[in-house]
PDB file of C-alpha atoms in Angstrom:
ATOM      1  CA  MET A 202      19.709 -34.072  13.906  1.00 36.00           C
ATOM      2  CA  SER A 203      18.174 -31.284  15.946  1.00 43.00           C
ATOM      3  CA  ILE A 204      19.427 -27.933  17.145  1.00 47.00           C
ATOM      4  CA  GLY A 205      20.286 -27.263  20.844  1.00 51.00           C
ATOM      5  CA  GLU A 206      17.479 -25.559  22.683  1.00 51.00           C
ATOM      6  CA  GLU A 207      18.248 -21.833  22.714  1.00 50.00           C
ATOM      7  CA  ARG A 208      17.897 -20.027  26.079  1.00 47.00           C
ATOM      8  CA  GLU A 209      17.471 -16.419  26.659  1.00 45.00           C
ATOM      9  CA  SER A 210      20.274 -14.269  25.208  1.00 47.00           C
ATOM     10  CA  SER A 211      21.336 -10.654  25.511  1.00 47.00           C
ATOM     11  CA  ASP A 212      22.993  -8.658  22.852  1.00 54.00           C
ATOM     12  CA  ASN A 213      26.273 -10.446  23.005  1.00 73.00           C
ATOM     13  CA  ARG A 214      25.483 -13.480  25.333  1.00 82.00           C
ATOM     14  CA  PHE A 215      24.000 -16.595  23.786  1.00 83.00           C
ATOM     15  CA  GLU A 216      23.133 -19.823  25.594  1.00 85.00           C
ATOM     16  CA  TRP A 217      22.066 -23.306  24.349  1.00 87.00           C
ATOM     17  CA  ILE A 218      21.283 -26.637  26.005  1.00 87.00           C
ATOM     18  CA  ALA A 219      22.620 -29.532  23.975  1.00 86.00           C
ATOM     19  CA  GLU A 220      19.988 -32.129  23.164  1.00 82.00           C
ATOM     20  CA  PRO A 221      20.482 -36.030  22.868  1.00 83.00           C
ATOM     21  CA  GLU A 222      20.899 -35.776  19.144  1.00 78.00           C
ATOM     22  CA  GLU A 223      24.002 -33.430  19.516  1.00 81.00           C
ATOM     23  CA  ALA A 224      25.848 -35.773  21.816  1.00 87.00           C
ATOM     24  CA  GLY A 225      29.259 -36.403  20.437  1.00 91.00           C
ATOM     25  CA  GLU A 226      29.212 -33.378  18.062  1.00 89.00           C
ATOM     26  CA  ARG A 227      32.165 -31.028  18.119  1.00 92.00           C
ATOM     27  CA  ILE A 228      31.543 -27.721  19.786  1.00 93.00           C
ATOM     28  CA  ASP A 229      32.835 -25.724  16.911  1.00 90.00           C
ATOM     29  CA  LYS A 230      30.690 -27.581  14.365  1.00 86.00           C
ATOM     30  CA  PHE A 231      27.666 -27.177  16.728  1.00 87.00           C
ATOM     31  CA  LEU A 232      28.147 -23.330  17.115  1.00 87.00           C
ATOM     32  CA  THR A 233      28.787 -22.820  13.383  1.00 81.00           C
ATOM     33  CA  GLU A 234      25.463 -24.391  12.613  1.00 77.00           C
ATOM     34  CA  VAL A 235      23.272 -22.970  15.384  1.00 77.00           C
ATOM     35  CA  LEU A 236      24.342 -19.395  14.703  1.00 73.00           C
ATOM     36  CA  GLU A 237      22.043 -18.021  12.133  1.00 56.00           C
ATOM     37  CA  GLU A 238      24.514 -15.412  11.067  1.00 51.00           C
ATOM     38  CA  GLU A 239      27.003 -16.500   8.491  1.00 55.00           C
ATOM     39  CA  VAL A 240      29.798 -17.085  10.868  1.00 66.00           C
ATOM     40  CA  SER A 241      32.713 -19.310   9.572  1.00 69.00           C
ATOM     41  CA  ARG A 242      33.935 -22.290  11.465  1.00 78.00           C
ATOM     42  CA  THR A 243      37.418 -20.701  11.656  1.00 81.00           C
ATOM     43  CA  GLN A 244      35.995 -17.726  13.430  1.00 79.00           C
ATOM     44  CA  VAL A 245      34.101 -19.929  15.886  1.00 87.00           C
ATOM     45  CA  GLN A 246      37.223 -21.900  16.569  1.00 90.00           C
ATOM     46  CA  GLN A 247      39.071 -18.682  17.363  1.00 89.00           C
ATOM     47  CA  TRP A 248      36.327 -17.676  19.726  1.00 91.00           C
ATOM     48  CA  VAL A 249      36.595 -21.024  21.529  1.00 93.00           C
ATOM     49  CA  LYS A 250      40.427 -20.722  21.725  1.00 93.00           C
ATOM     50  CA  ASP A 251      40.110 -17.141  23.075  1.00 92.00           C
ATOM     51  CA  GLY A 252      37.767 -18.257  25.853  1.00 93.00           C
ATOM     52  CA  HIS A 253      34.632 -16.722  24.456  1.00 93.00           C
ATOM     53  CA  VAL A 254      32.885 -20.033  24.719  1.00 94.00           C
ATOM     54  CA  THR A 255      32.085 -22.099  27.872  1.00 95.00           C
ATOM     55  CA  VAL A 256      30.512 -25.627  28.389  1.00 95.00           C
ATOM     56  CA  ASN A 257      28.995 -25.974  31.805  1.00 95.00           C
ATOM     57  CA  GLY A 258      30.915 -22.947  33.011  1.00 94.00           C
ATOM     58  CA  LYS A 259      34.358 -24.116  31.861  1.00 94.00           C
ATOM     59  CA  THR A 260      36.397 -23.232  28.760  1.00 94.00           C
ATOM     60  CA  VAL A 261      36.983 -25.976  26.299  1.00 94.00           C
ATOM     61  CA  LYS A 262      39.005 -26.748  23.075  1.00 93.00           C
ATOM     62  CA  PRO A 263      37.412 -26.524  19.616  1.00 91.00           C
ATOM     63  CA  ASN A 264      37.355 -30.290  19.383  1.00 93.00           C
ATOM     64  CA  TYR A 265      35.420 -30.766  22.576  1.00 95.00           C
ATOM     65  CA  LYS A 266      32.468 -33.149  21.997  1.00 94.00           C
ATOM     66  CA  LEU A 267      29.103 -32.331  23.398  1.00 93.00           C
ATOM     67  CA  SER A 268      27.147 -34.417  25.873  1.00 93.00           C
ATOM     68  CA  ASP A 269      23.348 -34.497  26.361  1.00 90.00           C
ATOM     69  CA  GLY A 270      22.381 -31.606  28.497  1.00 91.00           C
ATOM     70  CA  ASP A 271      25.567 -29.499  28.246  1.00 93.00           C
ATOM     71  CA  THR A 272      25.092 -25.807  28.770  1.00 93.00           C
ATOM     72  CA  VAL A 273      26.943 -23.926  25.876  1.00 93.00           C
ATOM     73  CA  VAL A 274      27.478 -20.210  26.421  1.00 93.00           C
ATOM     74  CA  LEU A 275      28.928 -17.811  23.814  1.00 91.00           C
ATOM     75  CA  MET A 276      29.996 -14.371  24.778  1.00 88.00           C
ATOM     76  CA  MET A 277      30.217 -12.592  21.436  1.00 78.00           C
ATOM     77  CA  PRO A 278      33.375 -10.500  21.386  1.00 76.00           C
ATOM     78  CA  GLU A 279      33.297  -6.790  20.757  1.00 66.00           C
ATOM     79  CA  PRO A 280      33.342  -5.677  17.133  1.00 54.00           C
ATOM     80  CA  GLU A 281      36.794  -5.453  15.743  1.00 54.00           C
ATOM     81  CA  GLU A 282      38.149  -2.356  13.977  1.00 48.00           C
ATOM     82  CA  LEU A 283      36.839  -2.372  10.382  1.00 46.00           C
ATOM     83  CA  GLU A 284      39.362  -3.646   7.797  1.00 59.00           C
ATOM     84  CA  LEU A 285      37.142  -4.399   4.804  1.00 74.00           C
ATOM     85  CA  ALA A 286      38.228  -2.878   1.469  1.00 82.00           C
ATOM     86  CA  PRO A 287      35.873  -0.354  -0.068  1.00 87.00           C
ATOM     87  CA  GLU A 288      35.121  -1.203  -3.694  1.00 89.00           C
ATOM     88  CA  ALA A 289      33.900   1.188  -6.419  1.00 92.00           C
ATOM     89  CA  ILE A 290      30.766  -0.969  -7.275  1.00 93.00           C
ATOM     90  CA  PRO A 291      27.837   0.956  -8.587  1.00 94.00           C
ATOM     91  CA  ILE A 292      24.824   0.912  -6.283  1.00 94.00           C
ATOM     92  CA  GLU A 293      21.362   2.429  -6.737  1.00 96.00           C
ATOM     93  CA  VAL A 294      20.765   4.847  -3.746  1.00 96.00           C
ATOM     94  CA  VAL A 295      17.078   5.445  -3.144  1.00 97.00           C
ATOM     95  CA  TYR A 296      17.560   7.726  -0.074  1.00 97.00           C
ATOM     96  CA  GLU A 297      20.500   8.943   1.943  1.00 95.00           C
ATOM     97  CA  ASP A 298      21.246  11.308   4.815  1.00 94.00           C
ATOM     98  CA  SER A 299      23.808  11.484   7.587  1.00 92.00           C
ATOM     99  CA  ASP A 300      22.038   8.590   9.445  1.00 93.00           C
ATOM    100  CA  VAL A 301      20.557   6.266   6.991  1.00 95.00           C
ATOM    101  CA  ILE A 302      21.001   4.886   3.506  1.00 94.00           C
ATOM    102  CA  VAL A 303      18.410   3.002   1.575  1.00 96.00           C
ATOM    103  CA  VAL A 304      19.551   1.194  -1.619  1.00 96.00           C
ATOM    104  CA  ASN A 305      17.792  -0.944  -4.257  1.00 97.00           C
ATOM    105  CA  LYS A 306      20.005  -4.105  -4.310  1.00 96.00           C
ATOM    106  CA  PRO A 307      20.169  -6.078  -7.617  1.00 94.00           C
ATOM    107  CA  ARG A 308      19.513  -9.669  -7.803  1.00 94.00           C
ATOM    108  CA  GLY A 309      22.837 -11.643  -7.592  1.00 91.00           C
ATOM    109  CA  MET A 310      24.619  -9.284  -5.132  1.00 91.00           C
ATOM    110  CA  VAL A 311      25.551 -10.674  -1.744  1.00 87.00           C
ATOM    111  CA  VAL A 312      24.840  -8.302   1.124  1.00 87.00           C
ATOM    112  CA  HIS A 313      28.018  -8.739   3.267  1.00 80.00           C
ATOM    113  CA  PRO A 314      31.204 -10.790   3.118  1.00 75.00           C
ATOM    114  CA  ALA A 315      30.988 -14.439   4.063  1.00 68.00           C
ATOM    115  CA  PRO A 316      32.809 -17.653   3.300  1.00 57.00           C
ATOM    116  CA  GLY A 317      33.016 -17.903  -0.394  1.00 58.00           C
ATOM    117  CA  HIS A 318      32.184 -14.234  -0.941  1.00 64.00           C
ATOM    118  CA  PRO A 319      35.027 -12.225   0.448  1.00 70.00           C
ATOM    119  CA  GLY A 320      34.432  -9.198  -1.793  1.00 80.00           C
ATOM    120  CA  GLY A 321      32.098  -7.650  -4.352  1.00 85.00           C
ATOM    121  CA  THR A 322      29.323  -7.417  -1.740  1.00 88.00           C
ATOM    122  CA  LEU A 323      26.919  -4.570  -0.933  1.00 90.00           C
ATOM    123  CA  VAL A 324      29.001  -3.778   2.248  1.00 88.00           C
ATOM    124  CA  ASN A 325      32.089  -3.246   0.063  1.00 89.00           C
ATOM    125  CA  ALA A 326      30.119  -0.966  -2.142  1.00 90.00           C
ATOM    126  CA  LEU A 327      28.635   0.958   0.816  1.00 90.00           C
ATOM    127  CA  LEU A 328      32.073   1.497   2.344  1.00 87.00           C
ATOM    128  CA  TYR A 329      33.279   3.145  -0.815  1.00 88.00           C
ATOM    129  CA  HIS A 330      30.117   5.228  -1.223  1.00 89.00           C
ATOM    130  CA  CYS A 331      29.555   6.208   2.412  1.00 85.00           C
ATOM    131  CA  LYS A 332      32.779   5.948   4.228  1.00 74.00           C
ATOM    132  CA  ASP A 333      30.763   5.958   7.557  1.00 76.00           C
ATOM    133  CA  LEU A 334      28.778   2.894   8.635  1.00 76.00           C
ATOM    134  CA  SER A 335      27.882   1.788  12.161  1.00 72.00           C
ATOM    135  CA  GLY A 336      30.175  -0.753  13.785  1.00 64.00           C
ATOM    136  CA  ILE A 337      27.638  -2.620  15.906  1.00 58.00           C
ATOM    137  CA  ASN A 338      27.440  -5.601  13.704  1.00 58.00           C
ATOM    138  CA  GLY A 339      31.262  -6.072  13.625  1.00 54.00           C
ATOM    139  CA  ILE A 340      34.100  -6.409  10.966  1.00 52.00           C
ATOM    140  CA  MET A 341      32.063  -8.194   8.389  1.00 52.00           C
ATOM    141  CA  ARG A 342      28.614  -6.504   8.530  1.00 62.00           C
ATOM    142  CA  PRO A 343      29.109  -2.876   9.332  1.00 69.00           C
ATOM    143  CA  GLY A 344      25.911  -0.844   8.969  1.00 76.00           C
ATOM    144  CA  ILE A 345      23.798  -3.893   8.112  1.00 82.00           C
ATOM    145  CA  VAL A 346      20.515  -3.863  10.107  1.00 84.00           C
ATOM    146  CA  HIS A 347      18.636  -6.536   8.039  1.00 86.00           C
ATOM    147  CA  ARG A 348      19.507  -8.642   4.956  1.00 85.00           C
ATOM    148  CA  ILE A 349      17.887  -9.943   1.791  1.00 90.00           C
ATOM    149  CA  ASP A 350      19.109 -13.036   0.123  1.00 88.00           C
ATOM    150  CA  LYS A 351      21.800 -12.816  -2.729  1.00 89.00           C
ATOM    151  CA  ASP A 352      19.135 -13.657  -5.427  1.00 92.00           C
ATOM    152  CA  THR A 353      16.373 -11.452  -3.943  1.00 95.00           C
ATOM    153  CA  SER A 354      16.284  -7.850  -5.437  1.00 96.00           C
ATOM    154  CA  GLY A 355      14.980  -4.727  -3.778  1.00 97.00           C
ATOM    155  CA  LEU A 356      15.124  -2.298  -0.881  1.00 97.00           C
ATOM    156  CA  LEU A 357      17.473  -2.552   1.980  1.00 95.00           C
ATOM    157  CA  MET A 358      18.476  -0.031   4.685  1.00 94.00           C
ATOM    158  CA  ALA A 359      21.786   0.454   6.382  1.00 92.00           C
ATOM    159  CA  ALA A 360      22.848   2.592   9.331  1.00 91.00           C
ATOM    160  CA  LYS A 361      25.508   5.068   9.186  1.00 90.00           C
ATOM    161  CA  ASN A 362      26.095   5.331  12.968  1.00 89.00           C
ATOM    162  CA  ASP A 363      25.277   3.374  16.142  1.00 88.00           C
ATOM    163  CA  LEU A 364      22.213   5.626  17.112  1.00 91.00           C
ATOM    164  CA  ALA A 365      20.646   4.920  13.807  1.00 91.00           C
ATOM    165  CA  HIS A 366      21.536   1.176  14.047  1.00 90.00           C
ATOM    166  CA  ASN A 367      20.049   0.782  17.392  1.00 90.00           C
ATOM    167  CA  SER A 368      16.795   2.544  16.396  1.00 93.00           C
ATOM    168  CA  LEU A 369      16.304   0.609  13.212  1.00 92.00           C
ATOM    169  CA  ALA A 370      17.138  -2.624  14.893  1.00 89.00           C
ATOM    170  CA  GLU A 371      14.545  -1.904  17.673  1.00 91.00           C
ATOM    171  CA  GLN A 372      11.859  -1.055  14.853  1.00 92.00           C
ATOM    172  CA  LEU A 373      12.557  -4.469  13.277  1.00 89.00           C
ATOM    173  CA  LYS A 374      12.394  -6.254  16.594  1.00 85.00           C
ATOM    174  CA  ALA A 375       8.999  -4.483  17.320  1.00 89.00           C
ATOM    175  CA  HIS A 376       7.624  -5.399  13.771  1.00 88.00           C
ATOM    176  CA  THR A 377       6.913  -1.775  12.986  1.00 93.00           C
ATOM    177  CA  VAL A 378       9.017  -1.743   9.779  1.00 93.00           C
ATOM    178  CA  ASN A 379       6.710  -1.975   6.748  1.00 95.00           C
ATOM    179  CA  ARG A 380       8.290  -4.595   4.340  1.00 94.00           C
ATOM    180  CA  LYS A 381       6.434  -5.718   1.280  1.00 96.00           C
ATOM    181  CA  TYR A 382       7.636  -8.051  -1.447  1.00 98.00           C
ATOM    182  CA  LEU A 383       6.514  -9.040  -4.938  1.00 98.00           C
ATOM    183  CA  ALA A 384       6.784 -12.711  -5.758  1.00 97.00           C
ATOM    184  CA  LEU A 385       5.918 -14.846  -8.637  1.00 97.00           C
ATOM    185  CA  VAL A 386       5.039 -18.403  -7.494  1.00 96.00           C
ATOM    186  CA  HIS A 387       4.146 -21.673  -9.124  1.00 95.00           C
ATOM    187  CA  GLY A 388       0.551 -22.651  -9.241  1.00 94.00           C
ATOM    188  CA  ASN A 389      -2.723 -20.906  -9.007  1.00 94.00           C
ATOM    189  CA  VAL A 390      -3.188 -19.565  -5.496  1.00 96.00           C
ATOM    190  CA  PRO A 391      -6.870 -20.143  -4.715  1.00 93.00           C
ATOM    191  CA  HIS A 392      -7.429 -17.441  -2.062  1.00 94.00           C
ATOM    192  CA  ASP A 393      -7.258 -13.722  -2.870  1.00 97.00           C
ATOM    193  CA  ASN A 394      -5.414 -13.143   0.381  1.00 96.00           C
ATOM    194  CA  GLY A 395      -4.260 -15.063   3.440  1.00 97.00           C
ATOM    195  CA  THR A 396      -1.782 -15.482   6.171  1.00 97.00           C
ATOM    196  CA  VAL A 397       0.867 -18.131   6.711  1.00 97.00           C
ATOM    197  CA  ASP A 398       1.546 -18.465  10.432  1.00 97.00           C
ATOM    198  CA  ALA A 399       4.023 -21.357  10.697  1.00 96.00           C
ATOM    199  CA  PRO A 400       7.213 -21.494  12.789  1.00 94.00           C
ATOM    200  CA  ILE A 401      10.499 -21.741  10.956  1.00 92.00           C
ATOM    201  CA  GLY A 402      13.627 -23.733  12.147  1.00 86.00           C
ATOM    202  CA  ARG A 403      16.642 -25.387  10.762  1.00 80.00           C
ATOM    203  CA  ASP A 404      15.775 -28.382   8.508  1.00 83.00           C
ATOM    204  CA  PRO A 405      16.787 -31.493  10.449  1.00 76.00           C
ATOM    205  CA  LYS A 406      17.842 -33.204   7.221  1.00 77.00           C
ATOM    206  CA  ASP A 407      20.017 -30.398   6.182  1.00 76.00           C
ATOM    207  CA  ARG A 408      21.003 -27.774   8.633  1.00 67.00           C
ATOM    208  CA  LYS A 409      22.059 -25.238   6.021  1.00 75.00           C
ATOM    209  CA  LEU A 410      18.302 -25.056   5.026  1.00 86.00           C
ATOM    210  CA  TYR A 411      15.184 -24.003   6.868  1.00 90.00           C
ATOM    211  CA  THR A 412      11.719 -25.508   7.070  1.00 93.00           C
ATOM    212  CA  VAL A 413       8.370 -25.236   8.856  1.00 95.00           C
ATOM    213  CA  THR A 414       8.795 -27.127  12.054  1.00 91.00           C
ATOM    214  CA  GLU A 415       7.538 -27.086  15.715  1.00 87.00           C
ATOM    215  CA  ARG A 416      10.928 -28.139  16.984  1.00 79.00           C
ATOM    216  CA  ASN A 417      13.502 -25.508  17.902  1.00 73.00           C
ATOM    217  CA  SER A 418      11.808 -22.952  15.763  1.00 83.00           C
ATOM    218  CA  LYS A 419      10.816 -19.326  15.799  1.00 86.00           C
ATOM    219  CA  HIS A 420       7.435 -17.677  15.313  1.00 91.00           C
ATOM    220  CA  ALA A 421       7.056 -16.649  11.634  1.00 93.00           C
ATOM    221  CA  VAL A 422       4.055 -14.890   9.934  1.00 95.00           C
ATOM    222  CA  THR A 423       3.784 -13.923   6.265  1.00 96.00           C
ATOM    223  CA  HIS A 424       0.593 -12.129   4.887  1.00 97.00           C
ATOM    224  CA  PHE A 425      -0.169 -12.447   1.135  1.00 98.00           C
ATOM    225  CA  ALA A 426      -2.431 -10.931  -1.345  1.00 98.00           C
ATOM    226  CA  VAL A 427      -2.950 -12.021  -5.027  1.00 98.00           C
ATOM    227  CA  ILE A 428      -2.106  -9.312  -7.583  1.00 97.00           C
ATOM    228  CA  GLU A 429      -2.616 -11.364 -10.755  1.00 96.00           C
ATOM    229  CA  ARG A 430      -3.179 -14.904 -11.705  1.00 96.00           C
ATOM    230  CA  PHE A 431      -1.889 -16.692 -14.732  1.00 92.00           C
ATOM    231  CA  LYS A 432      -2.528 -20.268 -15.947  1.00 87.00           C
ATOM    232  CA  ASP A 433       0.035 -21.985 -13.800  1.00 91.00           C
ATOM    233  CA  TYR A 434       1.458 -19.070 -11.882  1.00 95.00           C
ATOM    234  CA  THR A 435       0.364 -16.210  -9.459  1.00 97.00           C
ATOM    235  CA  LEU A 436       1.947 -12.905  -8.665  1.00 98.00           C
ATOM    236  CA  LEU A 437       1.660 -12.041  -5.069  1.00 98.00           C
ATOM    237  CA  GLU A 438       2.233  -9.161  -2.739  1.00 98.00           C
ATOM    238  CA  LEU A 439       3.665 -10.380   0.637  1.00 97.00           C
ATOM    239  CA  LYS A 440       3.938  -8.542   3.826  1.00 95.00           C
ATOM    240  CA  LEU A 441       6.410  -9.697   6.495  1.00 91.00           C
ATOM    241  CA  GLU A 442       5.292  -9.525  10.080  1.00 89.00           C
ATOM    242  CA  THR A 443       8.367 -11.311  11.195  1.00 88.00           C
ATOM    243  CA  GLY A 444      11.838 -11.601   9.488  1.00 84.00           C
ATOM    244  CA  ARG A 445      13.155 -15.092   9.722  1.00 88.00           C
ATOM    245  CA  THR A 446      15.848 -16.372   7.360  1.00 86.00           C
ATOM    246  CA  HIS A 447      14.382 -17.443   4.071  1.00 93.00           C
ATOM    247  CA  GLN A 448      10.917 -16.775   5.470  1.00 95.00           C
ATOM    248  CA  ILE A 449       8.934 -16.067   2.194  1.00 97.00           C
ATOM    249  CA  ARG A 450      10.691 -18.866   0.378  1.00 96.00           C
ATOM    250  CA  VAL A 451      10.068 -21.391   3.142  1.00 97.00           C
ATOM    251  CA  HIS A 452       6.342 -20.351   3.691  1.00 98.00           C
ATOM    252  CA  MET A 453       5.512 -20.409  -0.096  1.00 97.00           C
ATOM    253  CA  LYS A 454       6.949 -23.873  -0.354  1.00 96.00           C
ATOM    254  CA  PHE A 455       5.009 -24.893   2.704  1.00 97.00           C
ATOM    255  CA  ILE A 456       1.653 -23.915   1.177  1.00 97.00           C
ATOM    256  CA  GLY A 457       2.496 -25.654  -2.111  1.00 95.00           C
ATOM    257  CA  HIS A 458       3.375 -22.453  -4.121  1.00 96.00           C
ATOM    258  CA  PRO A 459       7.253 -22.263  -4.269  1.00 95.00           C
ATOM    259  CA  LEU A 460       8.869 -19.189  -5.908  1.00 96.00           C
ATOM    260  CA  VAL A 461       9.770 -19.269  -9.516  1.00 94.00           C
ATOM    261  CA  GLY A 462      13.475 -19.730  -9.922  1.00 92.00           C
ATOM    262  CA  ASP A 463      14.194 -20.696  -6.339  1.00 93.00           C
ATOM    263  CA  PRO A 464      17.263 -22.926  -6.581  1.00 89.00           C
ATOM    264  CA  VAL A 465      16.862 -24.271  -3.091  1.00 90.00           C
ATOM    265  CA  TYR A 466      13.116 -24.322  -2.181  1.00 93.00           C
ATOM    266  CA  GLY A 467      11.593 -24.460  -5.717  1.00 89.00           C
ATOM    267  CA  PRO A 468      10.541 -27.464  -7.684  1.00 85.00           C
ATOM    268  CA  SER A 469      13.485 -29.872  -8.650  1.00 72.00           C
ATOM    269  CA  LYS A 470      12.417 -29.684 -12.331  1.00 70.00           C
ATOM    270  CA  ASN A 471      11.926 -26.519 -14.484  1.00 63.00           C
ATOM    271  CA  ARG A 472       8.235 -25.953 -15.059  1.00 67.00           C
ATOM    272  CA  GLY A 473       8.077 -23.640 -18.022  1.00 73.00           C
ATOM    273  CA  VAL A 474       9.314 -20.102 -17.244  1.00 79.00           C
ATOM    274  CA  HIS A 475      12.652 -19.776 -15.574  1.00 80.00           C
ATOM    275  CA  MET A 476      14.710 -17.184 -13.795  1.00 85.00           C
ATOM    276  CA  GLU A 477      18.261 -17.002 -12.465  1.00 86.00           C
ATOM    277  CA  GLY A 478      17.422 -16.758  -8.749  1.00 89.00           C
ATOM    278  CA  GLN A 479      14.048 -16.685  -7.090  1.00 94.00           C
ATOM    279  CA  ALA A 480      11.401 -14.193  -8.431  1.00 96.00           C
ATOM    280  CA  LEU A 481      11.257 -12.150  -5.237  1.00 97.00           C
ATOM    281  CA  HIS A 482      11.563  -8.442  -5.001  1.00 98.00           C
ATOM    282  CA  ALA A 483      11.606  -6.189  -1.932  1.00 97.00           C
ATOM    283  CA  ALA A 484       9.298  -3.572  -3.370  1.00 98.00           C
ATOM    284  CA  VAL A 485       8.330  -1.427  -0.274  1.00 97.00           C
ATOM    285  CA  LEU A 486      10.332  -0.435   2.788  1.00 97.00           C
ATOM    286  CA  GLY A 487       8.875   1.928   5.421  1.00 97.00           C
ATOM    287  CA  PHE A 488      10.383   2.968   8.843  1.00 97.00           C
ATOM    288  CA  GLU A 489      10.668   5.812  11.255  1.00 97.00           C
ATOM    289  CA  HIS A 490      13.685   8.011  10.808  1.00 97.00           C
ATOM    290  CA  PRO A 491      15.969   7.208  13.732  1.00 95.00           C
ATOM    291  CA  ARG A 492      16.792  10.796  14.522  1.00 95.00           C
ATOM    292  CA  THR A 493      13.800  12.902  13.444  1.00 96.00           C
ATOM    293  CA  GLY A 494      10.936  10.421  13.943  1.00 96.00           C
ATOM    294  CA  GLU A 495       9.650  11.151  10.535  1.00 97.00           C
ATOM    295  CA  SER A 496       7.735   8.417   8.815  1.00 98.00           C
ATOM    296  CA  LEU A 497       9.602   7.301   5.662  1.00 98.00           C
ATOM    297  CA  GLN A 498       8.432   4.904   2.953  1.00 98.00           C
ATOM    298  CA  PHE A 499      10.252   3.963  -0.192  1.00 98.00           C
ATOM    299  CA  GLU A 500       9.299   1.873  -3.318  1.00 97.00           C
ATOM    300  CA  ALA A 501      11.441   0.163  -5.926  1.00 97.00           C
ATOM    301  CA  PRO A 502       9.900  -0.971  -9.187  1.00 97.00           C
ATOM    302  CA  MET A 503       9.951  -4.557 -10.313  1.00 96.00           C
ATOM    303  CA  PRO A 504      13.286  -5.533 -11.808  1.00 96.00           C
ATOM    304  CA  GLU A 505      13.468  -6.191 -15.502  1.00 95.00           C
ATOM    305  CA  ASP A 506      14.001  -9.915 -15.321  1.00 94.00           C
ATOM    306  CA  MET A 507      10.773 -10.334 -13.399  1.00 95.00           C
ATOM    307  CA  VAL A 508       8.922  -8.019 -15.805  1.00 96.00           C
ATOM    308  CA  SER A 509      10.073  -9.977 -18.780  1.00 94.00           C
ATOM    309  CA  VAL A 510       8.896 -13.252 -17.251  1.00 94.00           C
ATOM    310  CA  LEU A 511       5.381 -11.732 -16.535  1.00 95.00           C
ATOM    311  CA  GLU A 512       5.234 -10.495 -20.178  1.00 93.00           C
ATOM    312  CA  VAL A 513       5.797 -14.029 -21.312  1.00 92.00           C
ATOM    313  CA  LEU A 514       3.051 -15.382 -19.099  1.00 92.00           C
ATOM    314  CA  LYS A 515       0.588 -12.740 -20.316  1.00 89.00           C
ATOM    315  CA  THR A 516       0.982 -13.985 -24.001  1.00 87.00           C
ATOM    316  CA  ARG A 517       0.253 -17.534 -23.003  1.00 79.00           C
TER     317      ARG A 517
END
């Protein structure tokens, strides 16, 4: 099963051409799977009912079944008024002013509410702490400019107003944001440094996952440098040139060095040391301040669980 070919899109208009493999698939299921944001099927069905989705220029019902070559257009509705509940969840604030906040997210915390995680997220914590976040990303993701996975720790920036949000989003799009990660991977990486330049798209065998593929994929580049080698493991510093979903995890699996503790892309059997969640930490985040133009860069030390694993490896 493949993904419909995505055509040019604007900020709120998205267009796809259905491919032969999608013929017979319901429109609500199709849109839920092709949208890379964590949008629920219920939300998609409501958009279809409200006329925000057309097929070949006509509105349809949520149970409409696609035909090969159908042109599907989604006009994303304007953000709703924020109704999320602030929660008094402790967060580690690395930097904050009237435009931007940078936090060090702990492993295990979800960034924003999604199906299965209605509360207890970083967004709930930010709403309690800040009271002012940009509304560009709508009701479920206020202020969120970029994300890191639930089981990845480290630095993440959020915007407090629309001016800041637009600026930070443009910097991400232009690849000028400096993002460096620390990762512990399986195996002995033979090269001291290198680049993985391999496109990433939905896994045709499981569309909830991602994989390196030429079909319906997006350009993805990850640079890596070896920090330290152990007998069967390597500690890497990775720099993102692009920011695809699960990019580091997918690229490391692709080159045969999956992340330690990765429950999805890691080895099926435990190979010695173990962590709850992937050994991946967003250690460095640098960007241009959206209002002043000042160059800002922040660092977050490796979390204790990764440090403990490294200490075990050093004694072997």
